[in-house]
CSV table of C-alpha atoms in Angstrom, one decimal:
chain,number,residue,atom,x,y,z
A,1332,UNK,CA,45.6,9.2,-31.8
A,1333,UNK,CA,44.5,6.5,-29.3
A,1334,UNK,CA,44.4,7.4,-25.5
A,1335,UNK,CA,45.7,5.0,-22.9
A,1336,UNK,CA,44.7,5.0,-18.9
A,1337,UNK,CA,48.0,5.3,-17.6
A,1338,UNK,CA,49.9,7.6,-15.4
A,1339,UNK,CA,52.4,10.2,-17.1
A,1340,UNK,CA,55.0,11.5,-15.0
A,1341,UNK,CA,58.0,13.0,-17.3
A,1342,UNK,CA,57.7,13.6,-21.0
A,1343,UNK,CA,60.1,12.3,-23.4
A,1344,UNK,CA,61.3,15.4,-25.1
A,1345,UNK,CA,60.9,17.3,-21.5
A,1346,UNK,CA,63.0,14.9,-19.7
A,1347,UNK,CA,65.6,14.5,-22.6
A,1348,UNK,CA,66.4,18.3,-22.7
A,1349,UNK,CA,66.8,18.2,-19.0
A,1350,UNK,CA,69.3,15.3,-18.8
A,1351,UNK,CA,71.1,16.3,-22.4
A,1352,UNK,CA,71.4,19.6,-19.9
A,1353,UNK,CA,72.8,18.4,-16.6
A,1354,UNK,CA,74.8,14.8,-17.4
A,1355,UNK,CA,73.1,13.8,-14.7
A,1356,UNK,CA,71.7,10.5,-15.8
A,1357,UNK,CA,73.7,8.2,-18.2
A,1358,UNK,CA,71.5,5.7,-20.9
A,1359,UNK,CA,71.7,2.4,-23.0
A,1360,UNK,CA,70.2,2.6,-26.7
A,1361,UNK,CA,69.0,-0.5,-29.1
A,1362,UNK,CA,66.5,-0.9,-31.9
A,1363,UNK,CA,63.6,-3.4,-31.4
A,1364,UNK,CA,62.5,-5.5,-33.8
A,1365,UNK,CA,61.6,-9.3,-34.3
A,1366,UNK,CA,63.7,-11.4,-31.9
A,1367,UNK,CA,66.7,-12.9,-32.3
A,1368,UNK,CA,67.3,-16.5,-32.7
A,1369,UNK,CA,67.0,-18.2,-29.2
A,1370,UNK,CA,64.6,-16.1,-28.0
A,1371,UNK,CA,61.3,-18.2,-28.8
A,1372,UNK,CA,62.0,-20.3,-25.6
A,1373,UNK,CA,61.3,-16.7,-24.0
A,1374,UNK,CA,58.2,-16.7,-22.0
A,1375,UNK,CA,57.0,-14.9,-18.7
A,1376,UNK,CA,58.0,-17.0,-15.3
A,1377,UNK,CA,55.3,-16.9,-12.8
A,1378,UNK,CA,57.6,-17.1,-9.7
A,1379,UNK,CA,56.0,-17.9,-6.3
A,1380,UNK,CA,55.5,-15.7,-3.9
A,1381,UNK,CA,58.1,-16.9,-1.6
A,1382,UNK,CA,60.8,-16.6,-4.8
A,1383,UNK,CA,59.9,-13.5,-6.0
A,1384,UNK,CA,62.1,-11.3,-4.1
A,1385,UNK,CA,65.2,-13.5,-4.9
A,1386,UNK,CA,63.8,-13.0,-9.0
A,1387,UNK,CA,63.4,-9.7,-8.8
A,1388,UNK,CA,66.8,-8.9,-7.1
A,1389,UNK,CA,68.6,-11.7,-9.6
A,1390,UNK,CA,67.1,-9.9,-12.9
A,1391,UNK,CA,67.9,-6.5,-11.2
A,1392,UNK,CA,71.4,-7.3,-10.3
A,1393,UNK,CA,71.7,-8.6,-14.4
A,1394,UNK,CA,70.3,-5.6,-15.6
A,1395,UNK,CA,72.5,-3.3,-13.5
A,1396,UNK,CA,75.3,-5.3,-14.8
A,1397,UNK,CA,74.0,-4.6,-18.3
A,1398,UNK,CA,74.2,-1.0,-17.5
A,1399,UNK,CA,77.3,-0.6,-16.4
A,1400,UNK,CA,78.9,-2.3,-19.0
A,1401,UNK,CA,77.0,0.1,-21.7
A,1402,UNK,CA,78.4,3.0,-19.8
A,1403,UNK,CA,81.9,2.0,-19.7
A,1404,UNK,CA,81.6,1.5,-23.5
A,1405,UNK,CA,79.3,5.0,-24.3
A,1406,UNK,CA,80.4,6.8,-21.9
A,1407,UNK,CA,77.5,9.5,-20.3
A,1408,UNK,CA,75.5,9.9,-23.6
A,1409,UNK,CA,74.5,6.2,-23.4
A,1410,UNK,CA,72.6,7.1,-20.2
A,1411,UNK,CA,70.3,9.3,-22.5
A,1412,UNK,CA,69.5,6.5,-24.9
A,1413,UNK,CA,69.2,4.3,-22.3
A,1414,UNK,CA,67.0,5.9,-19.0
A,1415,UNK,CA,65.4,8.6,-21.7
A,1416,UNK,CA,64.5,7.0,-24.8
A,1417,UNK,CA,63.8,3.3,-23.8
A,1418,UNK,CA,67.1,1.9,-24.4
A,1419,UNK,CA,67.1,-0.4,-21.4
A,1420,UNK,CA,63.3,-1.6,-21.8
A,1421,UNK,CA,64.6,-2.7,-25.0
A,1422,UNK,CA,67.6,-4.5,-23.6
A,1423,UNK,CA,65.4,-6.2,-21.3
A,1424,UNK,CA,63.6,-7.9,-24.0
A,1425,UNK,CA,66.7,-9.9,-25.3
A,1426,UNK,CA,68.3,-10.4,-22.1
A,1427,UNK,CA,66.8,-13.8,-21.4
A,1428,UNK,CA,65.0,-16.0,-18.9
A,1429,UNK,CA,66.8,-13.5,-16.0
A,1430,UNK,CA,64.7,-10.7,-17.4
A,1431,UNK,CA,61.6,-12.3,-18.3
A,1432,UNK,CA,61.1,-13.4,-14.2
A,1433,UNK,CA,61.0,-9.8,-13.5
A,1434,UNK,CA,61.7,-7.3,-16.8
A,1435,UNK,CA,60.6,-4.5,-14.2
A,1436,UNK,CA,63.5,-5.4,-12.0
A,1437,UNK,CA,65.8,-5.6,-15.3
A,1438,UNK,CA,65.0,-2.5,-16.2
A,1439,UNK,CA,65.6,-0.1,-13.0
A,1440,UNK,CA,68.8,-2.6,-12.6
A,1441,UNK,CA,69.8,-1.1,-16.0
A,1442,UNK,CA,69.1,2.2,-15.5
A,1443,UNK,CA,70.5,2.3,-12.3
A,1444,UNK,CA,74.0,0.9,-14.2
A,1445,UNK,CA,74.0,2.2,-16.9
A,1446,UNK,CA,73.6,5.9,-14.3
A,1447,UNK,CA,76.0,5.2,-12.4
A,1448,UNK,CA,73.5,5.5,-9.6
A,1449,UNK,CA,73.7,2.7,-6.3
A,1450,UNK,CA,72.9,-0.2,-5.8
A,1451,UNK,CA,68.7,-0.3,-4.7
A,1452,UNK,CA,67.7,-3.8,-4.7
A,1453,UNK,CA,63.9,-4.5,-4.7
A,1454,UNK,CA,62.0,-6.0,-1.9
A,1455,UNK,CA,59.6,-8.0,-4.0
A,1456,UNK,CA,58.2,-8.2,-7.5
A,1457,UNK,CA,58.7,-4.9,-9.9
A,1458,UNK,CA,56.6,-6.0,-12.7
A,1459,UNK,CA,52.9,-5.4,-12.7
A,1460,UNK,CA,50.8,-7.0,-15.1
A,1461,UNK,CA,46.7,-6.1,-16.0
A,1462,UNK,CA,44.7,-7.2,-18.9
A,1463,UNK,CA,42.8,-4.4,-20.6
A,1464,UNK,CA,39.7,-5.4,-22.6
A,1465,UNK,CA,38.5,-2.1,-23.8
A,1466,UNK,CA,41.9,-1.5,-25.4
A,1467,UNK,CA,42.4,-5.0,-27.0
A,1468,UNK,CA,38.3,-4.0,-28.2
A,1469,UNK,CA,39.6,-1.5,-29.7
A,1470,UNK,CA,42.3,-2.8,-31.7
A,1471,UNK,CA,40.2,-5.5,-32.9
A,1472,UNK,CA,37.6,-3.1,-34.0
A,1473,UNK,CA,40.5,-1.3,-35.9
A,1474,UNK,CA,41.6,-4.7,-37.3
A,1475,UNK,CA,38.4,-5.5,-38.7
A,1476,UNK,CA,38.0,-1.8,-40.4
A,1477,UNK,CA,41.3,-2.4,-42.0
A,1478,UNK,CA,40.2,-5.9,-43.9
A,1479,UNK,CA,42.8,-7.9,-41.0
A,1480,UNK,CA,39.7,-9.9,-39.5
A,1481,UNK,CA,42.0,-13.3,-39.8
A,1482,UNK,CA,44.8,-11.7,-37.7
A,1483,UNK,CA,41.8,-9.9,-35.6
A,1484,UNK,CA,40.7,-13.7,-34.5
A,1485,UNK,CA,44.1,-14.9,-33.4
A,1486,UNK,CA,44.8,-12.0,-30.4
A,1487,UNK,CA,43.2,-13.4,-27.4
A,1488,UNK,CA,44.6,-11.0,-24.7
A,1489,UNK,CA,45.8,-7.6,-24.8
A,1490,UNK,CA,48.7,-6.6,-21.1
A,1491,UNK,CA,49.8,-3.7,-19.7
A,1492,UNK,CA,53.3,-4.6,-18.5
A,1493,UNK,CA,54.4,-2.1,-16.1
A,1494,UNK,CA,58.0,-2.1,-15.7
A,1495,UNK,CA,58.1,1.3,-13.7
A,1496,UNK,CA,56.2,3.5,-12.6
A,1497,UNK,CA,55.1,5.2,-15.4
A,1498,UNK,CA,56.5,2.9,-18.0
A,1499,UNK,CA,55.0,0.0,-20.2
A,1500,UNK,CA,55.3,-3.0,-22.4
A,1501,UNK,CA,51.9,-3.8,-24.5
A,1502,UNK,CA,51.9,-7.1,-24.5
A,1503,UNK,CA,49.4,-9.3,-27.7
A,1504,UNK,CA,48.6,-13.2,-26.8
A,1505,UNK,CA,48.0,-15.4,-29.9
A,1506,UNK,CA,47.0,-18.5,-30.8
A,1507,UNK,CA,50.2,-18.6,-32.9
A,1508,UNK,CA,52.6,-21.5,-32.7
A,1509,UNK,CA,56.4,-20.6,-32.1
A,1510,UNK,CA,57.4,-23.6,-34.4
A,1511,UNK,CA,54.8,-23.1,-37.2
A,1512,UNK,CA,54.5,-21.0,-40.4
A,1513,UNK,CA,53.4,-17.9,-38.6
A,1514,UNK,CA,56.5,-16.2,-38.7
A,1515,UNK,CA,55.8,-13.3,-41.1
A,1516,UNK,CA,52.2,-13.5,-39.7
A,1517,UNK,CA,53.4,-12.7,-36.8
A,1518,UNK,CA,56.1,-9.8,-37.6
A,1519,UNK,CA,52.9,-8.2,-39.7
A,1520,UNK,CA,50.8,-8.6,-36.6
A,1521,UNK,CA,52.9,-6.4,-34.0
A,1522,UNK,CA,53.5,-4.1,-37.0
A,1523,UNK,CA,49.9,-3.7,-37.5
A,1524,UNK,CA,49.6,-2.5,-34.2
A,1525,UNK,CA,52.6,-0.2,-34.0
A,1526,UNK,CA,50.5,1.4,-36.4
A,1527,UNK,CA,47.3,1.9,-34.5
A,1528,UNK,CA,49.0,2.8,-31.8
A,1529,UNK,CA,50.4,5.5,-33.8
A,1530,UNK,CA,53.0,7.0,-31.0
A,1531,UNK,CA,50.2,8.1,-28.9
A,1532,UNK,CA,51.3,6.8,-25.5
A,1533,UNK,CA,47.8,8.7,-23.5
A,1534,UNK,CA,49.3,9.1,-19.8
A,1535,UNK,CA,52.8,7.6,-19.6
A,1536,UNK,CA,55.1,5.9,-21.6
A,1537,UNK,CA,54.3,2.5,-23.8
A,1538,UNK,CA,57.9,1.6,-25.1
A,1539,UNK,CA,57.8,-1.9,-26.6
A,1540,UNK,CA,54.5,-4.4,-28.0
A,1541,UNK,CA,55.8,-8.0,-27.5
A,1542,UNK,CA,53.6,-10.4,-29.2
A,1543,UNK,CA,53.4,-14.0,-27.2
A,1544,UNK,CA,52.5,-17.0,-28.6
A,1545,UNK,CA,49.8,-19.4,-27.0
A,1546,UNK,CA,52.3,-20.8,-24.0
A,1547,UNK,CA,53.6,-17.7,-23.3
A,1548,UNK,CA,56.7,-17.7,-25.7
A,1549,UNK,CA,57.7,-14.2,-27.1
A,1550,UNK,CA,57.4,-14.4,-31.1
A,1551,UNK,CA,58.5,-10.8,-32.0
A,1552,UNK,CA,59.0,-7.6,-30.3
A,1553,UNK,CA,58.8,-4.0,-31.9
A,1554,UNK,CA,59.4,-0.5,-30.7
A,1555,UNK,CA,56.3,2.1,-30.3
């Protein structure tokens, strides 16, 4: 079990009872797993401060697009998948260049949707990004113990991507080319630390570990 400094609010199973109770909130559901083709072009955008509000209310107004459609095709139990379980942090990650400007933005647009819920368009950036050390020491510690020092020395930088509050992406820079013959390298790599992250989320909810590639390109993506 691995413990993470973040801020829990609702837990999963809590949360899901309550909604599955009510059909209150509607959801969008995917599995996560390398990306598809098209998506190594993928990389954060480091808007301006003058353009971030018009990013964060463009990726918003995609997601929430996003959501509705999944709703008018799923019907209220998609809002479970999607607002509950993760389903539109998922989303986000192969929505394109929209969501990478702001995948915080994406995702609240999404949920929003996919809820049926009004329109709430943000006032500035969603997504909040912080590099944690003591985590990535950890992982490398872990890599080492578990004969992986080659991969160990290609993860630079580990990111806590906060979409919400509350909710995370784990983000893994590498030294990995997008056009190389790290591909199953790669795939093993965010593997590797699905499994040492083992499910245990500490306070709030990691839902995704994107592994990028040197200039920021997204190389593969997998659920926690």
């Amino acid at each position: 079990m691995r413990t993470m400094r973040l801020s829990r609010h609702c837990p999963r199973l809590v949360l899901a009872a309550t909604m599955l109770a009510v059909l209150a909130i509607p959801a969008c559901g995917s599995e996560s797993g390398s990306p598809e083709s098209g998506e190594l072009s993928q990389r954060p955008t480091h808007t301006p401060a003058k353009y971030e509000k018009k990013a964060a209310q463009d990726a918003y107004t995609d997601g929430y697009r996003e959501g509705q459609a999944v709703r008018e095709e799923g019907g209220k139990g998609s809002s479970v998948r999607e607002v509950v379980w993760g389903g539109c942090t998922r989303r986000a990650l192969r929505a394109g260049q929209k969501a990478e400007a702001d995948r915080g933005a994406w995702v609240s647009g999404c949920r929003d949707g996919v809820s049926e819920n009004a329109r709430h368009l943000p006032s500035g950036q969603v997504t909040k990004r912080s590099h944690d050390r003591d985590v990535l020491q950890r992982f490398h510690a872990w890599l080492s113990a578990t004969g992986k020092r080659s991969v160990r020395a290609h993860v630079t930088r580990l990111t806590l991507v906060e979409l919400r509050r509350g909710d995370y992406d784990i983000e893994l820079t590498t030294d990995y080319s997008p056009t190389g013959d790290d591909g199953p390298t790669v795939i093993d790599l965010a593997q590797a630390f699905v499994k040492w992250w083992d499910g245990d989320d500490g306070d709030g909810t990691a839902w995704n570990v994107v592994v990028r590639g040197a200039g920021g390109e997204k190389l593969a993506a997998k659920s926690l």
